Coordinates of C-alpha atoms and ligand atoms in Angstrom, one line a residue:
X1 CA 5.3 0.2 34.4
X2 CA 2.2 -0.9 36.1
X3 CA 0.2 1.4 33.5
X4 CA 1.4 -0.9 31.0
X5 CA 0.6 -4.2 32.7
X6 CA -3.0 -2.8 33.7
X7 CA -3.3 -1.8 30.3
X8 CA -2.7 -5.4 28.1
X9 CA -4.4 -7.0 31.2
X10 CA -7.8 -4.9 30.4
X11 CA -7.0 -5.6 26.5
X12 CA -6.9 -9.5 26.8
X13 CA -9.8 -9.5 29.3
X14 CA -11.9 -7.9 26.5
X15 CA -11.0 -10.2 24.0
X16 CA -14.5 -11.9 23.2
X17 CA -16.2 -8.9 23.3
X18 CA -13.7 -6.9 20.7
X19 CA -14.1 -10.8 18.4
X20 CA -18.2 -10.0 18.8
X21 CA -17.3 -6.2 17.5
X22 CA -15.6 -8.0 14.6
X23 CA -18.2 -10.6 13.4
X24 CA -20.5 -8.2 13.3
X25 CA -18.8 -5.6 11.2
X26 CA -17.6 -8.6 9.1
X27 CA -21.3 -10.1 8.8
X28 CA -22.1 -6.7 7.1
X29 CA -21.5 -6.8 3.4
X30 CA -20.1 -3.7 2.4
X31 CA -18.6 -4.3 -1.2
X32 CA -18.0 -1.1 -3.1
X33 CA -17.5 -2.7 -6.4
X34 CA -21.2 -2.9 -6.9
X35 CA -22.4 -0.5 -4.1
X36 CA -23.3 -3.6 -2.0
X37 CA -24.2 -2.8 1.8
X38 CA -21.5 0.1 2.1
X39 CA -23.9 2.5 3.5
X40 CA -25.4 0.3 6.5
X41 CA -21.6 -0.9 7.1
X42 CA -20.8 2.8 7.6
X43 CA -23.7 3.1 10.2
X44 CA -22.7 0.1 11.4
X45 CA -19.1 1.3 11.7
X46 CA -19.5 4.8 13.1
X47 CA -22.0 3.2 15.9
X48 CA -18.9 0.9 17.0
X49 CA -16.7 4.1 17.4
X50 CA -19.4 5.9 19.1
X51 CA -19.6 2.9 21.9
X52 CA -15.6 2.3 21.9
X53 CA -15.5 5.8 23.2
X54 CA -15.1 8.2 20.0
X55 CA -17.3 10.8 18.5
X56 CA -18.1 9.7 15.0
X57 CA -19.9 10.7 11.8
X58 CA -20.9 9.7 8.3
X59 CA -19.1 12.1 5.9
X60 CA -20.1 11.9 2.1
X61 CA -18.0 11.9 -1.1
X62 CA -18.9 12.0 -4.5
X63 CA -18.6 8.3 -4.1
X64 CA -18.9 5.9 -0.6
X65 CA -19.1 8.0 2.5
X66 CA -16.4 8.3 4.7
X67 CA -16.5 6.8 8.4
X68 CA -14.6 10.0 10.4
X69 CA -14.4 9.5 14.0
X70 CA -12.1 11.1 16.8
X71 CA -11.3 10.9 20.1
X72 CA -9.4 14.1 22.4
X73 CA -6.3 13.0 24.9
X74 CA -7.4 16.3 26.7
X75 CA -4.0 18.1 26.6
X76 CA -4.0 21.0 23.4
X77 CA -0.5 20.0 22.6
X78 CA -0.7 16.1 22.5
X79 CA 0.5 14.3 19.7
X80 CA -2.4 13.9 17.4
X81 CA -2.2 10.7 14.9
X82 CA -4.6 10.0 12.5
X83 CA -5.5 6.4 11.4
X84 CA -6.7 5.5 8.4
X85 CA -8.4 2.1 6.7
X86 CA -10.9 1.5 4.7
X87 CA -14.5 -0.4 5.4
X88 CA -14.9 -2.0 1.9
X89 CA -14.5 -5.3 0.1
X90 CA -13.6 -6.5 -2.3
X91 CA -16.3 -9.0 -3.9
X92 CA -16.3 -12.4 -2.4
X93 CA -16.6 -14.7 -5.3
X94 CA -16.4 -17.5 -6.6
X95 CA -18.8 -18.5 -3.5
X96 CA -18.1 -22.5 -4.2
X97 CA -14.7 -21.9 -3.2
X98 CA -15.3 -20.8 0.5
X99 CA -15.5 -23.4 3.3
X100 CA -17.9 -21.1 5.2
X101 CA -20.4 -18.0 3.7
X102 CA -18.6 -14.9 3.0
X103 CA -20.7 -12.8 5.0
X104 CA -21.4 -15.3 8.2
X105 CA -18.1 -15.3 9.9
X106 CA -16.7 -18.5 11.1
X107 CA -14.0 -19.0 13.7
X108 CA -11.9 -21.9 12.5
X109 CA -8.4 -22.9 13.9
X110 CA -8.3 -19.4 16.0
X111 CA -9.1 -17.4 12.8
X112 CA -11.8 -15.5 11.6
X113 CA -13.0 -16.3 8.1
X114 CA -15.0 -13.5 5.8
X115 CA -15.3 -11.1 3.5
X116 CA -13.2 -8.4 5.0
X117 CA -11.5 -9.8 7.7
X118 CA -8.1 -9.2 7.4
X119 CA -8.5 -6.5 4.5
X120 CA -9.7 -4.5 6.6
X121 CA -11.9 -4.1 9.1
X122 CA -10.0 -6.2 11.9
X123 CA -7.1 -3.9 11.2
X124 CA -9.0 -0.6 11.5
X125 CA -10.9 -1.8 14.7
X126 CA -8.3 -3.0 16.2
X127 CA -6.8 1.0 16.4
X128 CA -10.3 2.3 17.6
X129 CA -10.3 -0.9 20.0
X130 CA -6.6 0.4 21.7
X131 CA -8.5 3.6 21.9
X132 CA -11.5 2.2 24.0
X133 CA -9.2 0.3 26.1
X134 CA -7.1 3.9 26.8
X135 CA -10.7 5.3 27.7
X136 CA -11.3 2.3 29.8
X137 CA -8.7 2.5 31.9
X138 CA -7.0 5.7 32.0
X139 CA -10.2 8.2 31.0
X140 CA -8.6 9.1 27.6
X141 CA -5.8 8.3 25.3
X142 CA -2.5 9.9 25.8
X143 CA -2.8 11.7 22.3
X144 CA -5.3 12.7 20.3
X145 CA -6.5 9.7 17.5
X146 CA -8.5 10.8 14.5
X147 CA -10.1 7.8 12.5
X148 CA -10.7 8.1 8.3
X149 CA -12.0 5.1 7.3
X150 CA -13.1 5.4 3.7
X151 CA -15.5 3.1 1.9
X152 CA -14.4 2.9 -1.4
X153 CA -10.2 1.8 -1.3
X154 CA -11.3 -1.5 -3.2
X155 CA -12.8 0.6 -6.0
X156 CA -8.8 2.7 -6.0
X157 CA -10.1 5.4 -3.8
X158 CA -11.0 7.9 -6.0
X159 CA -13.1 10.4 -4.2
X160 CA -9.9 10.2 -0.9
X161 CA -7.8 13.1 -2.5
X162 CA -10.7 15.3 -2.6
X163 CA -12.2 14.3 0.8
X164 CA -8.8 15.5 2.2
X165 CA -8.2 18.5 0.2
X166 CA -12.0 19.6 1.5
X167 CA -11.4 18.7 5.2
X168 CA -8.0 19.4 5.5
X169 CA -8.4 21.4 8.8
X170 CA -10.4 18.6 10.5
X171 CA -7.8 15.9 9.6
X172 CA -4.6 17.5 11.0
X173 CA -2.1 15.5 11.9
X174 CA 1.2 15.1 13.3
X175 CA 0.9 11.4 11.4
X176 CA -1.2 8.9 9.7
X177 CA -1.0 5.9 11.0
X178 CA -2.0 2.8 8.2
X179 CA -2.4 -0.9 8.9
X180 CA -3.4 -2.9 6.1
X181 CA -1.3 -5.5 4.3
X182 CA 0.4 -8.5 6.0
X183 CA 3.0 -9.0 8.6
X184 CA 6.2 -10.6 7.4
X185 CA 5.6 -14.5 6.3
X186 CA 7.8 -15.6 9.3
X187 CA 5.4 -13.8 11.7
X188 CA 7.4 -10.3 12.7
X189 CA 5.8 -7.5 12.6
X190 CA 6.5 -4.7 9.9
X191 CA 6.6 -0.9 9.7
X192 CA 6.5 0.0 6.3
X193 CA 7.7 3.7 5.5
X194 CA 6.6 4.4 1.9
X195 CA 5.7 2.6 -2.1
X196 CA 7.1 2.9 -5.2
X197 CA 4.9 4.8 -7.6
X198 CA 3.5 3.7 -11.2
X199 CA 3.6 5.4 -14.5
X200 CA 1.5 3.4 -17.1
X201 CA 2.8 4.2 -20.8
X202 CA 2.2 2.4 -24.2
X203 CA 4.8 3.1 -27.0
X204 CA 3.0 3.1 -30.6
X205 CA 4.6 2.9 -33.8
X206 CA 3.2 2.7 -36.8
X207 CA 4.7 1.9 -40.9
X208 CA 2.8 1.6 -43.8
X209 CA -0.8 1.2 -43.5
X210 CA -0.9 -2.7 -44.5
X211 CA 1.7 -5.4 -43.6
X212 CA 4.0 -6.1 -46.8
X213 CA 5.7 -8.6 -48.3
X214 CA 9.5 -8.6 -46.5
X215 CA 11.2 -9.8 -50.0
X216 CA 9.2 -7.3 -52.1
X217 CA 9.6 -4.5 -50.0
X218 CA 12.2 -4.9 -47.8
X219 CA 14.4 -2.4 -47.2
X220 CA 11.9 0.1 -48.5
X221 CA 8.4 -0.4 -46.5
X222 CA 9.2 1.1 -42.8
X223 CA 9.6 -1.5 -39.9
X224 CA 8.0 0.0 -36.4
X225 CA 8.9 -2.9 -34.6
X226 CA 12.6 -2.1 -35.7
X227 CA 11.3 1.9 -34.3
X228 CA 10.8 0.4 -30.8
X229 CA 13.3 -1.9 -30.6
X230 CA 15.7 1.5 -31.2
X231 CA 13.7 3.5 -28.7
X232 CA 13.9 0.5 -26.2
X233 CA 17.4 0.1 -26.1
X234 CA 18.5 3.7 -26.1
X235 CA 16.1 4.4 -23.3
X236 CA 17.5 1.8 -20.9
X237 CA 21.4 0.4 -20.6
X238 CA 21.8 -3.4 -20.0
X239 CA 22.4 -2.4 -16.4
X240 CA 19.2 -1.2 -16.0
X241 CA 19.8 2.5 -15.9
X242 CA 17.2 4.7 -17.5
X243 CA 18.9 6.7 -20.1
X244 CA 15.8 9.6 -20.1
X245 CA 17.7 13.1 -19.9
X246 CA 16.5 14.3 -16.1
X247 CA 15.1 11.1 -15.1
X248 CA 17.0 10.8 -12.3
X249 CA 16.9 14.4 -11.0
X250 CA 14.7 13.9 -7.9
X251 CA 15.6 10.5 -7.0
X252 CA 16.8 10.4 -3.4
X253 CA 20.6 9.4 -2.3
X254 CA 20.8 6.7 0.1
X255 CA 21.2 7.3 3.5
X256 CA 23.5 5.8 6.5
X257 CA 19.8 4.9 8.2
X258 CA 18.0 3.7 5.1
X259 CA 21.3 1.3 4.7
X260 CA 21.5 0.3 8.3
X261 CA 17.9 -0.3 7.9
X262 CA 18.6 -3.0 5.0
X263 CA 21.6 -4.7 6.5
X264 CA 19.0 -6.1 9.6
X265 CA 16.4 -7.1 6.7
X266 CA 16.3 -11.5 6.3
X267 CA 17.8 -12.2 3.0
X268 CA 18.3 -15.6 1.4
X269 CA 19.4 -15.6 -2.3
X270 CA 18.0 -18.8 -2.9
X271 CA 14.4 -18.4 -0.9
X272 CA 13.8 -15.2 -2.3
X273 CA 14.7 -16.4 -5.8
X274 CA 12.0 -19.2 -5.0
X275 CA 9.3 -17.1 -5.0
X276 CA 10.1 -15.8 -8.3
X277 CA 10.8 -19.0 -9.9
X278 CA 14.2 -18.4 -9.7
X279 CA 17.2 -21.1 -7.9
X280 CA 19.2 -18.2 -7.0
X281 CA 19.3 -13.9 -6.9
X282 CA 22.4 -13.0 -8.5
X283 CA 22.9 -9.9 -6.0
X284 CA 23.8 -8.6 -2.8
X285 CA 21.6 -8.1 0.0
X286 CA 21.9 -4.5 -0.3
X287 CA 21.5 -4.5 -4.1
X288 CA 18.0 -6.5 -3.9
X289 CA 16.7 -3.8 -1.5
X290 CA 18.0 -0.4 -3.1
X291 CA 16.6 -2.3 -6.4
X292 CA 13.1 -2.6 -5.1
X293 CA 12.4 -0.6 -2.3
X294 CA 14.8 2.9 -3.2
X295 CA 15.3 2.7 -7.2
X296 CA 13.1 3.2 -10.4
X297 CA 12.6 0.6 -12.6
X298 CA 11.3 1.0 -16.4
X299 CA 9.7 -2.4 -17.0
X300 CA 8.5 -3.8 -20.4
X301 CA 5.5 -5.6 -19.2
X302 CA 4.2 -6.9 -23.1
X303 CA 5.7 -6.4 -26.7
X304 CA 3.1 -6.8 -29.8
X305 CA 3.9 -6.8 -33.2
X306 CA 4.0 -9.0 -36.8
X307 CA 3.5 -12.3 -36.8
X308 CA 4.3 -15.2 -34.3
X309 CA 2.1 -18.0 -35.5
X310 CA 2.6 -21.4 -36.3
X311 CA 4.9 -22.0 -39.8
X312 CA 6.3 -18.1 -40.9
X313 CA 4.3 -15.2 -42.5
X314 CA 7.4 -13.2 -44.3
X315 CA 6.3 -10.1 -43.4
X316 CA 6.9 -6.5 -42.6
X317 CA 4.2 -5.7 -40.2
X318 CA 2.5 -2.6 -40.1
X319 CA 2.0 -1.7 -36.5
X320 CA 4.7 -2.8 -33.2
X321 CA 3.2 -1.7 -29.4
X322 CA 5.3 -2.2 -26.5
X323 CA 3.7 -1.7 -22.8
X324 CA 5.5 -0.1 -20.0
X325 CA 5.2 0.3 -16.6
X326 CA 7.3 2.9 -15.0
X327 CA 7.9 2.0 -10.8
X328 CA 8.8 5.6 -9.2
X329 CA 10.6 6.5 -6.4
X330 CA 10.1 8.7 -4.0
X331 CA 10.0 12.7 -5.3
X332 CA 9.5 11.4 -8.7
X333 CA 6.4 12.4 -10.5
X334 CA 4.1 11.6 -13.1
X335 CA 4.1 15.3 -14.3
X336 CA 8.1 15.4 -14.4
X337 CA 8.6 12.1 -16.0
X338 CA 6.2 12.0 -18.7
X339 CA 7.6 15.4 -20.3
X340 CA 11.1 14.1 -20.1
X341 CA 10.0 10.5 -21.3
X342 CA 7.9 12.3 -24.5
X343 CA 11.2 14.5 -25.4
X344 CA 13.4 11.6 -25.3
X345 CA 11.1 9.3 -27.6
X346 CA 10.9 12.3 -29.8
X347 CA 14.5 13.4 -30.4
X348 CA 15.2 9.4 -31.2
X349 CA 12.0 8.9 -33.6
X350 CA 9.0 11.0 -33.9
X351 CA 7.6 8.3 -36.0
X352 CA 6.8 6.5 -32.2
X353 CA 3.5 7.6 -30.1
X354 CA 4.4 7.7 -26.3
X355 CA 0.2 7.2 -24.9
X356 CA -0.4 7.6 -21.3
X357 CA -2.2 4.9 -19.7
X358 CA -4.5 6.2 -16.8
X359 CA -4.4 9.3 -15.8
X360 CA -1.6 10.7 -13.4
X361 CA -0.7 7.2 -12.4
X362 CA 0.2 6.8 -8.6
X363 CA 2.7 8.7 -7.3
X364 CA 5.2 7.4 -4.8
X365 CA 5.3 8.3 -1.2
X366 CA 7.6 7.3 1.6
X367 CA 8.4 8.9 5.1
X368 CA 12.0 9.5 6.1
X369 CA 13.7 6.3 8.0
X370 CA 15.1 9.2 10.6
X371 CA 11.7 10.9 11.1
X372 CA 11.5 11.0 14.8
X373 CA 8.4 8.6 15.0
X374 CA 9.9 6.2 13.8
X375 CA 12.0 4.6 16.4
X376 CA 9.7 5.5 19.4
X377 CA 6.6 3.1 17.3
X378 CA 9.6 0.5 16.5
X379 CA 10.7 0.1 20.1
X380 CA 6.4 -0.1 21.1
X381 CA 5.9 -2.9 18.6
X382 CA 8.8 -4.9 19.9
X383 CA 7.4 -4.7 23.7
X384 CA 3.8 -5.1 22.5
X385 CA 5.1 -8.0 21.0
X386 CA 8.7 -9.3 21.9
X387 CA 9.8 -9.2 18.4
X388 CA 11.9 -6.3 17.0
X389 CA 9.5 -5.3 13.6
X390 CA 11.2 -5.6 10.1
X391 CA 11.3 -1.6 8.8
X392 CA 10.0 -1.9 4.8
X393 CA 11.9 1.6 3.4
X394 CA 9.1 0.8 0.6
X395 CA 7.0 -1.3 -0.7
X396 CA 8.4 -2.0 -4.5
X397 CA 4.2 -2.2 -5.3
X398 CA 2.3 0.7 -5.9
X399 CA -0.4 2.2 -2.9
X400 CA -2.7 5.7 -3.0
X401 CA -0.6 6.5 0.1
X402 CA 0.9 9.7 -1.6
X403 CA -2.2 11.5 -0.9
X404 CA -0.9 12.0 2.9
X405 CA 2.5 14.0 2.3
X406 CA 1.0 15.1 -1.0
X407 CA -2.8 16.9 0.3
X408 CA -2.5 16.7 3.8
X409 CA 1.1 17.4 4.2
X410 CA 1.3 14.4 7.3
X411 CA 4.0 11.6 6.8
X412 CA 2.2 8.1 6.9
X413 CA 3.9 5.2 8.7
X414 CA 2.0 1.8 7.7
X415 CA 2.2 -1.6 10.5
X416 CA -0.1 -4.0 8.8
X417 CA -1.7 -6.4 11.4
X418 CA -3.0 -9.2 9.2
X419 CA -1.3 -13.1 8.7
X420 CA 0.7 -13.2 6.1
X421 CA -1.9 -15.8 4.8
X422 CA -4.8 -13.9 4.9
X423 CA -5.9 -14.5 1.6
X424 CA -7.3 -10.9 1.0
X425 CA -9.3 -10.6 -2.2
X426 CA -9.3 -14.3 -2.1
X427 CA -11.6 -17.1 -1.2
X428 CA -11.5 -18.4 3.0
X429 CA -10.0 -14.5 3.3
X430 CA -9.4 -14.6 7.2
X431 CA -7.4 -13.2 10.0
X432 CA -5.9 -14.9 12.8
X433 CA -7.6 -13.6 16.1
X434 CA -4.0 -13.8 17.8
X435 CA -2.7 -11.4 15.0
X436 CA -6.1 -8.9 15.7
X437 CA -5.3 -8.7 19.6
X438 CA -2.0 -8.5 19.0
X439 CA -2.7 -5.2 16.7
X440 CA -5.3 -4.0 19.8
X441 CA -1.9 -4.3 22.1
X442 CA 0.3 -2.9 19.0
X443 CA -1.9 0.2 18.5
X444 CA -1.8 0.9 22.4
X445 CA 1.7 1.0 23.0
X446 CA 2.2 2.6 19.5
X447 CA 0.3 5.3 21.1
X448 CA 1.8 5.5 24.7
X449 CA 5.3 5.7 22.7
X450 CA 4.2 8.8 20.6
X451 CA 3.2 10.7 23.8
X452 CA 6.2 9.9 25.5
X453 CA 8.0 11.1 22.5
X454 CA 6.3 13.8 22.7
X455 CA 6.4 14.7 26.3
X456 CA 10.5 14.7 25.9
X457 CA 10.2 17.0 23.1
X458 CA 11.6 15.0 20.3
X459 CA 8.2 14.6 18.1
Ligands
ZN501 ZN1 -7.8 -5.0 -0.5

């Protein structure tokens, strides 16, 4: 093990030189909402991996260019992991709100405030950092690491699938490797496997073409809210369950890991219920993470229709909306469901529109909890950093991470870096400079465990 005690010891002697890396790239505005500095933050960016010891270059998109940089173990059948993040801000007002500028990082309290600190570019040096220190020490890292960091995630990445559909030889992978996000509140670290998807509908119905009087007419003028409100409730039982013919066919069964995996999760019905606004969940452990991390849910996020003013308007409106968003699971998709969810509005009452809301959604993604990477980076995070990490099945939120299994055909494993209190998109965003080493250390075992795994042949 003295590799391992040379290595952290060469990490935490460089640690003001890797915080100088990290104001700079932070002082660089790079905001891709209105095209703000993104270019020079890419030069800026692929210089860095250049002098931490990888080759790099500028690739361009219809959109932001993409920072792709990569660095050979030597050995043709290393492990190769590809790691991706993303160069972009989001924009930094309202200014008055921050205690220091934005874009002139401050070290406060053993944080780094800015634009960008925690979301994302200490995450996505910290990976290139681990591979410098590897370079440093040892010559070259003991697998090969390919780095895609794309300038345009804050503006919903829409040029990524096509950047990986063109290069899709260049970006093999045995895995992509994502840190982004926060830790868990109480400080352990996380390895997230996978996020629901999203499905955005509206359901339209429409009467006659005026509201009417609901003495004069009713009974005989059409009622759409009474349309959705019978769609609604033949669409989804009280239990929850989503009544769409097929909509079930491709959801996943629960496995003996995925539940093993929940029971060590922290649960506290009345904590978590807290943060909902709630005194209590009403559910087991198990229930609460199947629900969010392994099951659909067809939420009614807004309902529109008559009158709901002060005093009463008698009427029989003309026009009832409801919104919906659809969360996914895993093998779901928007091209399946939206078929299925159009027949079944139909067969109940043609009368209601079913609109799509965006186009294709985001599709779910999530990597196996058995997939032999898995336990190999668990076991590195806990001696990187004496904590046994938390493993999210799925994020119940929505990410674009589907474009991995989906394009590339790689399974992505995500272990976000920042404080849970890094106030991304936010004013004072920052990240705590214990958290960013910690990720240099992280990333460097997380690559010595892959090779290992590797080397005994079970990756
Ligand atoms: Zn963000």
């Amino acid at each position: 093990m003295k590799d391992e005690i040379q290595l952290r010891d060469h990490i935490d002697g460089r640690r003001d030189e890797f915080v100088d890396y990290f104001k700079n790239l932070v002082s660089q505005p790079s905001i891709s909402a209105r095209d703000e500095g993104v270019t020079e933050c890419a030069e800026m960016l692929a210089g860095m991996l250049t002098e931490l010891g990888a080759t790099s270059r500028i690739m361009p998109t219809k959109g932001q260019p993409v920072v792709y940089g990569e660095v050979s173990s030597g050995d043709p059948d290393a492990f190769t992991l590809l790691c991706y993040g993303h160069y972009d801000v989001q924009p930094p007002e309202p200014l008055e709100l921050w205690d220091s500028p934005p874009f002139e990082p401050e070290i406060r309290d053993g944080r780094l405030f800015g634009r960008g600190t925690g979301d994302n570019k200490g995450q996505l040096l910290a990976h290139a950092m681990a591979v410098s220190a590897w370079v440093e020490t040892s010559g070259a890292p003991p697998i090969n690491v390919k780095f895609v960091f794309e300038g345009e995630e804050e503006s919903g990445s829409p040029n990524l699938g096509d950047f990986v559909a063109q290069n899709r030889e260049l970006l093999a992978a045995d895995l992509v490797l994502i840190s982004d996000g926060t830790m868990h509140p109480s400080g352990a670290p996380l390895i997230s496997l996978g996020n629901r998807g999203v499905i955005g509908i509206t359901l339209r119905a429409r009467g006659a073409d005026r509201d009417n009087h609901s003495g004069n007419k009713g009974g005989v003028a059409p009622n759409p809210a009474w349309m959705l409100i019978h769609v609604l409730a033949r669409t989804v039982d009280p239990s929850g369950r989503i009544l769409v013919d097929g909509f079930y066919d491709h959801v996943r069964s629960v496995g003996d890991t995925d539940l093993q995996i929940i029971s060590r999760l922290p649960f506290d019905p009345e904590e978590f219920g807290a943060t909902m606004g709630l005194p209590r969940v009403d559910m087991s452990k198990e229930e609460y993470y199947r629900k969010i991390m392994l099951e659909p849910y067809f939420n009614i996020s807004g309902l529109k229709s008559g009158y709901t003013g002060p005093g009463s308007k008698t009427i029989i409106p003309s026009e009832a909306e409801v919104r919906i968003d659809i969360r996914t699971v895993v093998d779901q998709s928007f091209d399946d469901l939206v078929p299925k969810l159009k027949r079944h509005v139909a067969e109940i009452d043609p009368r209601v529109e079913v609109l799509v809301r965006g186009i294709g959604g985001m599709e779910p993604s999530r990597t196996p909890a058995d997939h032999p990477a898995i336990a190999p980076i668990a076991e590195a995070i806990e001696r990187a950093r004496g904590t046994a990490p938390y493993i999210n099945l799925s994020s119940g939120g929505s990410l674009p991470n589907s474009v991995w299994p989906g394009v590339l055909g790689v399974p992505h494993v995500g272990i976000p870096y920042a404080n849970a209190d890094e106030n991304n998109h936010s004013p004072n965003e920052n990240m705590d400079l214990e958290c960013f080493h910690m990720g240099i250390q992280t990333s460097a075992r997380v690559f010595e465990a892959l090779a290992r795994a590797r080397r005994a042949g079970t990756l």
